[in-house]
PDB file of C-alpha atoms in Angstrom:
ATOM      1  CA  UNK A   1     152.286 155.467 179.566  1.00 84.00           C
ATOM      2  CA  UNK A   2     152.244 152.228 177.562  1.00 89.00           C
ATOM      3  CA  UNK A   3     155.347 149.771 178.666  1.00 86.00           C
ATOM      4  CA  UNK A   4     157.042 146.281 178.042  1.00 88.00           C
ATOM      5  CA  UNK A   5     157.934 143.933 179.740  1.00 89.00           C
ATOM      6  CA  UNK A   6     160.805 141.810 179.265  1.00 90.00           C
ATOM      7  CA  UNK A   7     160.869 139.421 182.618  1.00 87.00           C
ATOM      8  CA  UNK A   8     164.067 138.101 183.700  1.00 85.00           C
ATOM      9  CA  UNK A   9     163.895 134.160 184.934  1.00 82.00           C
ATOM     10  CA  UNK A  10     165.045 135.991 188.366  1.00 72.00           C
ATOM     11  CA  UNK A  11     161.745 137.235 188.263  1.00 71.00           C
ATOM     12  CA  UNK A  12     162.848 140.917 188.662  1.00 73.00           C
ATOM     13  CA  UNK A  13     164.078 143.883 186.181  1.00 80.00           C
ATOM     14  CA  UNK A  14     167.438 145.153 186.192  1.00 87.00           C
ATOM     15  CA  UNK A  15     166.944 147.838 184.058  1.00 93.00           C
ATOM     16  CA  UNK A  16     164.696 149.889 182.618  1.00 94.00           C
ATOM     17  CA  UNK A  17     165.071 152.501 179.293  1.00 96.00           C
ATOM     18  CA  UNK A  18     162.067 154.845 179.057  1.00 95.00           C
ATOM     19  CA  UNK A  19     160.805 156.284 175.761  1.00 96.00           C
ATOM     20  CA  UNK A  20     160.259 160.013 175.475  1.00 95.00           C
ATOM     21  CA  UNK A  21     158.925 163.397 173.416  1.00 93.00           C
ATOM     22  CA  UNK A  22     160.939 166.465 174.746  1.00 91.00           C
ATOM     23  CA  UNK A  23     158.622 168.850 173.611  1.00 87.00           C
ATOM     24  CA  UNK A  24     155.962 167.885 175.228  1.00 87.00           C
ATOM     25  CA  UNK A  25     155.728 169.735 179.160  1.00 85.00           C
ATOM     26  CA  UNK A  26     158.108 168.470 181.759  1.00 87.00           C
ATOM     27  CA  UNK A  27     159.421 165.655 179.782  1.00 86.00           C
ATOM     28  CA  UNK A  28     162.997 166.819 181.315  1.00 86.00           C
ATOM     29  CA  UNK A  29     162.325 165.770 184.567  1.00 87.00           C
ATOM     30  CA  UNK A  30     161.865 162.030 183.408  1.00 86.00           C
ATOM     31  CA  UNK A  31     165.345 162.506 183.060  1.00 87.00           C
ATOM     32  CA  UNK A  32     166.442 160.680 186.526  1.00 81.00           C
ATOM     33  CA  UNK A  33     170.416 159.452 186.181  1.00 86.00           C
ATOM     34  CA  UNK A  34     172.052 156.557 183.343  1.00 89.00           C
ATOM     35  CA  UNK A  35     172.560 157.020 179.316  1.00 94.00           C
ATOM     36  CA  UNK A  36     170.569 158.881 177.679  1.00 95.00           C
ATOM     37  CA  UNK A  37     169.921 159.356 173.400  1.00 96.00           C
ATOM     38  CA  UNK A  38     168.621 162.069 171.710  1.00 94.00           C
ATOM     39  CA  UNK A  39     167.086 160.860 167.668  1.00 95.00           C
ATOM     40  CA  UNK A  40     166.076 164.762 166.845  1.00 91.00           C
ATOM     41  CA  UNK A  41     169.396 164.683 164.783  1.00 91.00           C
ATOM     42  CA  UNK A  42     169.884 161.389 164.014  1.00 90.00           C
ATOM     43  CA  UNK A  43     166.716 158.952 162.427  1.00 92.00           C
ATOM     44  CA  UNK A  44     164.524 160.579 160.616  1.00 87.00           C
ATOM     45  CA  UNK A  45     160.865 161.534 161.568  1.00 88.00           C
ATOM     46  CA  UNK A  46     158.270 158.895 161.072  1.00 88.00           C
ATOM     47  CA  UNK A  47     155.500 161.922 161.905  1.00 85.00           C
ATOM     48  CA  UNK A  48     156.971 163.571 158.012  1.00 87.00           C
ATOM     49  CA  UNK A  49     155.274 161.235 156.313  1.00 90.00           C
ATOM     50  CA  UNK A  50     151.463 161.602 156.417  1.00 89.00           C
ATOM     51  CA  UNK A  51     151.287 157.396 156.138  1.00 91.00           C
ATOM     52  CA  UNK A  52     152.557 157.428 159.759  1.00 91.00           C
ATOM     53  CA  UNK A  53     152.138 160.727 161.180  1.00 89.00           C
ATOM     54  CA  UNK A  54     149.563 158.765 163.679  1.00 91.00           C
ATOM     55  CA  UNK A  55     151.233 155.505 164.128  1.00 92.00           C
ATOM     56  CA  UNK A  56     153.492 155.092 167.076  1.00 93.00           C
ATOM     57  CA  UNK A  57     156.866 152.848 167.558  1.00 93.00           C
ATOM     58  CA  UNK A  58     155.405 149.970 168.039  1.00 95.00           C
ATOM     59  CA  UNK A  59     153.756 149.335 164.698  1.00 94.00           C
ATOM     60  CA  UNK A  60     156.073 147.334 161.676  1.00 96.00           C
ATOM     61  CA  UNK A  61     155.360 150.316 159.026  1.00 96.00           C
ATOM     62  CA  UNK A  62     156.959 152.925 161.397  1.00 95.00           C
ATOM     63  CA  UNK A  63     159.271 150.789 163.055  1.00 95.00           C
ATOM     64  CA  UNK A  64     160.440 149.529 159.063  1.00 95.00           C
ATOM     65  CA  UNK A  65     160.832 153.291 158.371  1.00 94.00           C
ATOM     66  CA  UNK A  66     162.976 153.824 161.358  1.00 95.00           C
ATOM     67  CA  UNK A  67     164.820 150.848 161.223  1.00 95.00           C
ATOM     68  CA  UNK A  68     166.033 151.889 157.102  1.00 94.00           C
ATOM     69  CA  UNK A  69     167.508 155.120 158.653  1.00 92.00           C
ATOM     70  CA  UNK A  70     171.039 154.983 157.129  1.00 92.00           C
ATOM     71  CA  UNK A  71     173.173 154.406 160.509  1.00 93.00           C
ATOM     72  CA  UNK A  72     170.089 153.478 162.549  1.00 95.00           C
ATOM     73  CA  UNK A  73     171.280 150.064 163.582  1.00 96.00           C
ATOM     74  CA  UNK A  74     174.156 150.909 164.540  1.00 96.00           C
ATOM     75  CA  UNK A  75     173.164 153.970 167.399  1.00 97.00           C
ATOM     76  CA  UNK A  76     170.774 150.782 168.505  1.00 97.00           C
ATOM     77  CA  UNK A  77     173.991 147.968 168.766  1.00 97.00           C
ATOM     78  CA  UNK A  78     176.280 151.078 170.258  1.00 97.00           C
ATOM     79  CA  UNK A  79     173.743 151.920 172.145  1.00 97.00           C
ATOM     80  CA  UNK A  80     172.803 148.563 173.876  1.00 96.00           C
ATOM     81  CA  UNK A  81     176.632 147.899 174.526  1.00 96.00           C
ATOM     82  CA  UNK A  82     177.118 150.786 176.614  1.00 96.00           C
ATOM     83  CA  UNK A  83     174.142 150.668 178.103  1.00 95.00           C
ATOM     84  CA  UNK A  84     174.768 146.426 179.342  1.00 92.00           C
ATOM     85  CA  UNK A  85     178.684 147.951 180.490  1.00 93.00           C
ATOM     86  CA  UNK A  86     176.607 150.471 182.472  1.00 92.00           C
ATOM     87  CA  UNK A  87     174.556 147.232 183.972  1.00 89.00           C
ATOM     88  CA  UNK A  88     177.523 145.431 184.241  1.00 85.00           C
ATOM     89  CA  UNK A  89     178.792 148.111 186.774  1.00 87.00           C
ATOM     90  CA  UNK A  90     176.216 148.920 188.798  1.00 85.00           C
ATOM     91  CA  UNK A  91     175.267 147.034 192.346  1.00 83.00           C
ATOM     92  CA  UNK A  92     173.053 144.648 191.732  1.00 76.00           C
ATOM     93  CA  UNK A  93     170.363 146.228 194.310  1.00 80.00           C
ATOM     94  CA  UNK A  94     169.362 148.911 191.643  1.00 86.00           C
ATOM     95  CA  UNK A  95     168.138 149.846 188.211  1.00 90.00           C
ATOM     96  CA  UNK A  96     170.347 150.880 185.501  1.00 93.00           C
ATOM     97  CA  UNK A  97     168.422 153.917 182.591  1.00 95.00           C
ATOM     98  CA  UNK A  98     168.415 154.575 179.666  1.00 96.00           C
ATOM     99  CA  UNK A  99     166.381 157.609 178.542  1.00 96.00           C
ATOM    100  CA  UNK A 100     165.589 157.888 174.485  1.00 97.00           C
ATOM    101  CA  UNK A 101     163.775 161.024 173.446  1.00 95.00           C
ATOM    102  CA  UNK A 102     162.417 162.222 170.167  1.00 94.00           C
ATOM    103  CA  UNK A 103     160.319 165.051 169.163  1.00 91.00           C
ATOM    104  CA  UNK A 104     156.753 163.821 170.918  1.00 91.00           C
ATOM    105  CA  UNK A 105     157.703 160.556 171.640  1.00 92.00           C
ATOM    106  CA  UNK A 106     155.651 158.425 169.448  1.00 93.00           C
ATOM    107  CA  UNK A 107     157.394 156.906 166.348  1.00 94.00           C
ATOM    108  CA  UNK A 108     161.745 157.334 166.634  1.00 95.00           C
ATOM    109  CA  UNK A 109     161.873 156.552 170.446  1.00 96.00           C
ATOM    110  CA  UNK A 110     159.702 154.207 170.534  1.00 96.00           C
ATOM    111  CA  UNK A 111     160.750 151.903 168.445  1.00 97.00           C
ATOM    112  CA  UNK A 112     164.539 152.481 169.534  1.00 97.00           C
ATOM    113  CA  UNK A 113     163.406 151.517 173.024  1.00 97.00           C
ATOM    114  CA  UNK A 114     162.012 148.344 172.031  1.00 97.00           C
ATOM    115  CA  UNK A 115     164.822 147.029 169.524  1.00 97.00           C
ATOM    116  CA  UNK A 116     167.437 148.146 172.428  1.00 97.00           C
ATOM    117  CA  UNK A 117     165.042 146.846 174.939  1.00 96.00           C
ATOM    118  CA  UNK A 118     165.176 143.780 173.341  1.00 96.00           C
ATOM    119  CA  UNK A 119     169.013 143.869 172.418  1.00 96.00           C
ATOM    120  CA  UNK A 120     169.851 143.803 175.418  1.00 94.00           C
ATOM    121  CA  UNK A 121     167.606 141.482 176.781  1.00 93.00           C
ATOM    122  CA  UNK A 122     168.383 138.306 174.529  1.00 94.00           C
ATOM    123  CA  UNK A 123     172.142 139.272 174.629  1.00 92.00           C
ATOM    124  CA  UNK A 124     171.300 138.346 178.579  1.00 88.00           C
ATOM    125  CA  UNK A 125     169.494 135.621 177.627  1.00 89.00           C
ATOM    126  CA  UNK A 126     166.621 136.326 179.776  1.00 88.00           C
ATOM    127  CA  UNK A 127     168.040 135.999 182.480  1.00 87.00           C
ATOM    128  CA  UNK A 128     167.743 139.563 183.619  1.00 88.00           C
ATOM    129  CA  UNK A 129     164.292 142.104 182.783  1.00 90.00           C
ATOM    130  CA  UNK A 130     163.697 144.423 181.203  1.00 93.00           C
ATOM    131  CA  UNK A 131     161.285 147.075 181.204  1.00 94.00           C
ATOM    132  CA  UNK A 132     160.031 149.855 178.125  1.00 96.00           C
ATOM    133  CA  UNK A 133     158.289 152.640 178.839  1.00 95.00           C
ATOM    134  CA  UNK A 134     157.370 154.781 176.270  1.00 96.00           C
ATOM    135  CA  UNK A 135     155.384 157.593 178.637  1.00 93.00           C
ATOM    136  CA  UNK A 136     154.251 160.203 175.824  1.00 92.00           C
ATOM    137  CA  UNK A 137     153.569 156.944 172.888  1.00 93.00           C
ATOM    138  CA  UNK A 138     149.532 158.165 173.510  1.00 91.00           C
ATOM    139  CA  UNK A 139     149.865 161.570 173.710  1.00 88.00           C
ATOM    140  CA  UNK A 140     148.616 163.246 170.255  1.00 82.00           C
ATOM    141  CA  UNK A 141     150.850 164.224 167.142  1.00 84.00           C
ATOM    142  CA  UNK A 142     153.003 167.263 167.880  1.00 80.00           C
ATOM    143  CA  UNK A 143     152.204 169.533 165.069  1.00 76.00           C
ATOM    144  CA  UNK A 144     155.859 170.415 163.324  1.00 69.00           C
ATOM    145  CA  UNK A 145     158.209 172.900 164.764  1.00 61.00           C
ATOM    146  CA  UNK A 146     156.093 174.047 166.547  1.00 52.00           C
ATOM    147  CA  UNK A 147     156.493 173.874 171.246  1.00 49.00           C
ATOM    148  CA  UNK A 148     154.094 171.661 172.928  1.00 46.00           C
TER     149      UNK A 148
END
């Protein structure tokens, strides 16, 4: 697992965003509470492009491919708004959670989780911390259409 930490000025984290690949065994066990966003039918899969297949959503080319998908920015903006609204209603001693899912957890979910995390953190002016966890980013690329 890899993580991106966007620290808050108070030194604590209020929000955890997780990216997962639903075709990996046990992936849904990582979904505990909060919001859930499944991108499998919403955004183009960079893994379908041989040039992008072995990259991740942290790579500029993969991220650009995901963001160029029609409605990608709209999905990110709306989800960030929902996450902020949930965080505003969550007691200060509890974490707000978002799980972003795609097929393998290397491309779409990673790029979108990072974009949402940064958007939320910036909207808060860096006051509150956001941790973005990528649970399957280091797993092998899955063959098309084959369950893990």
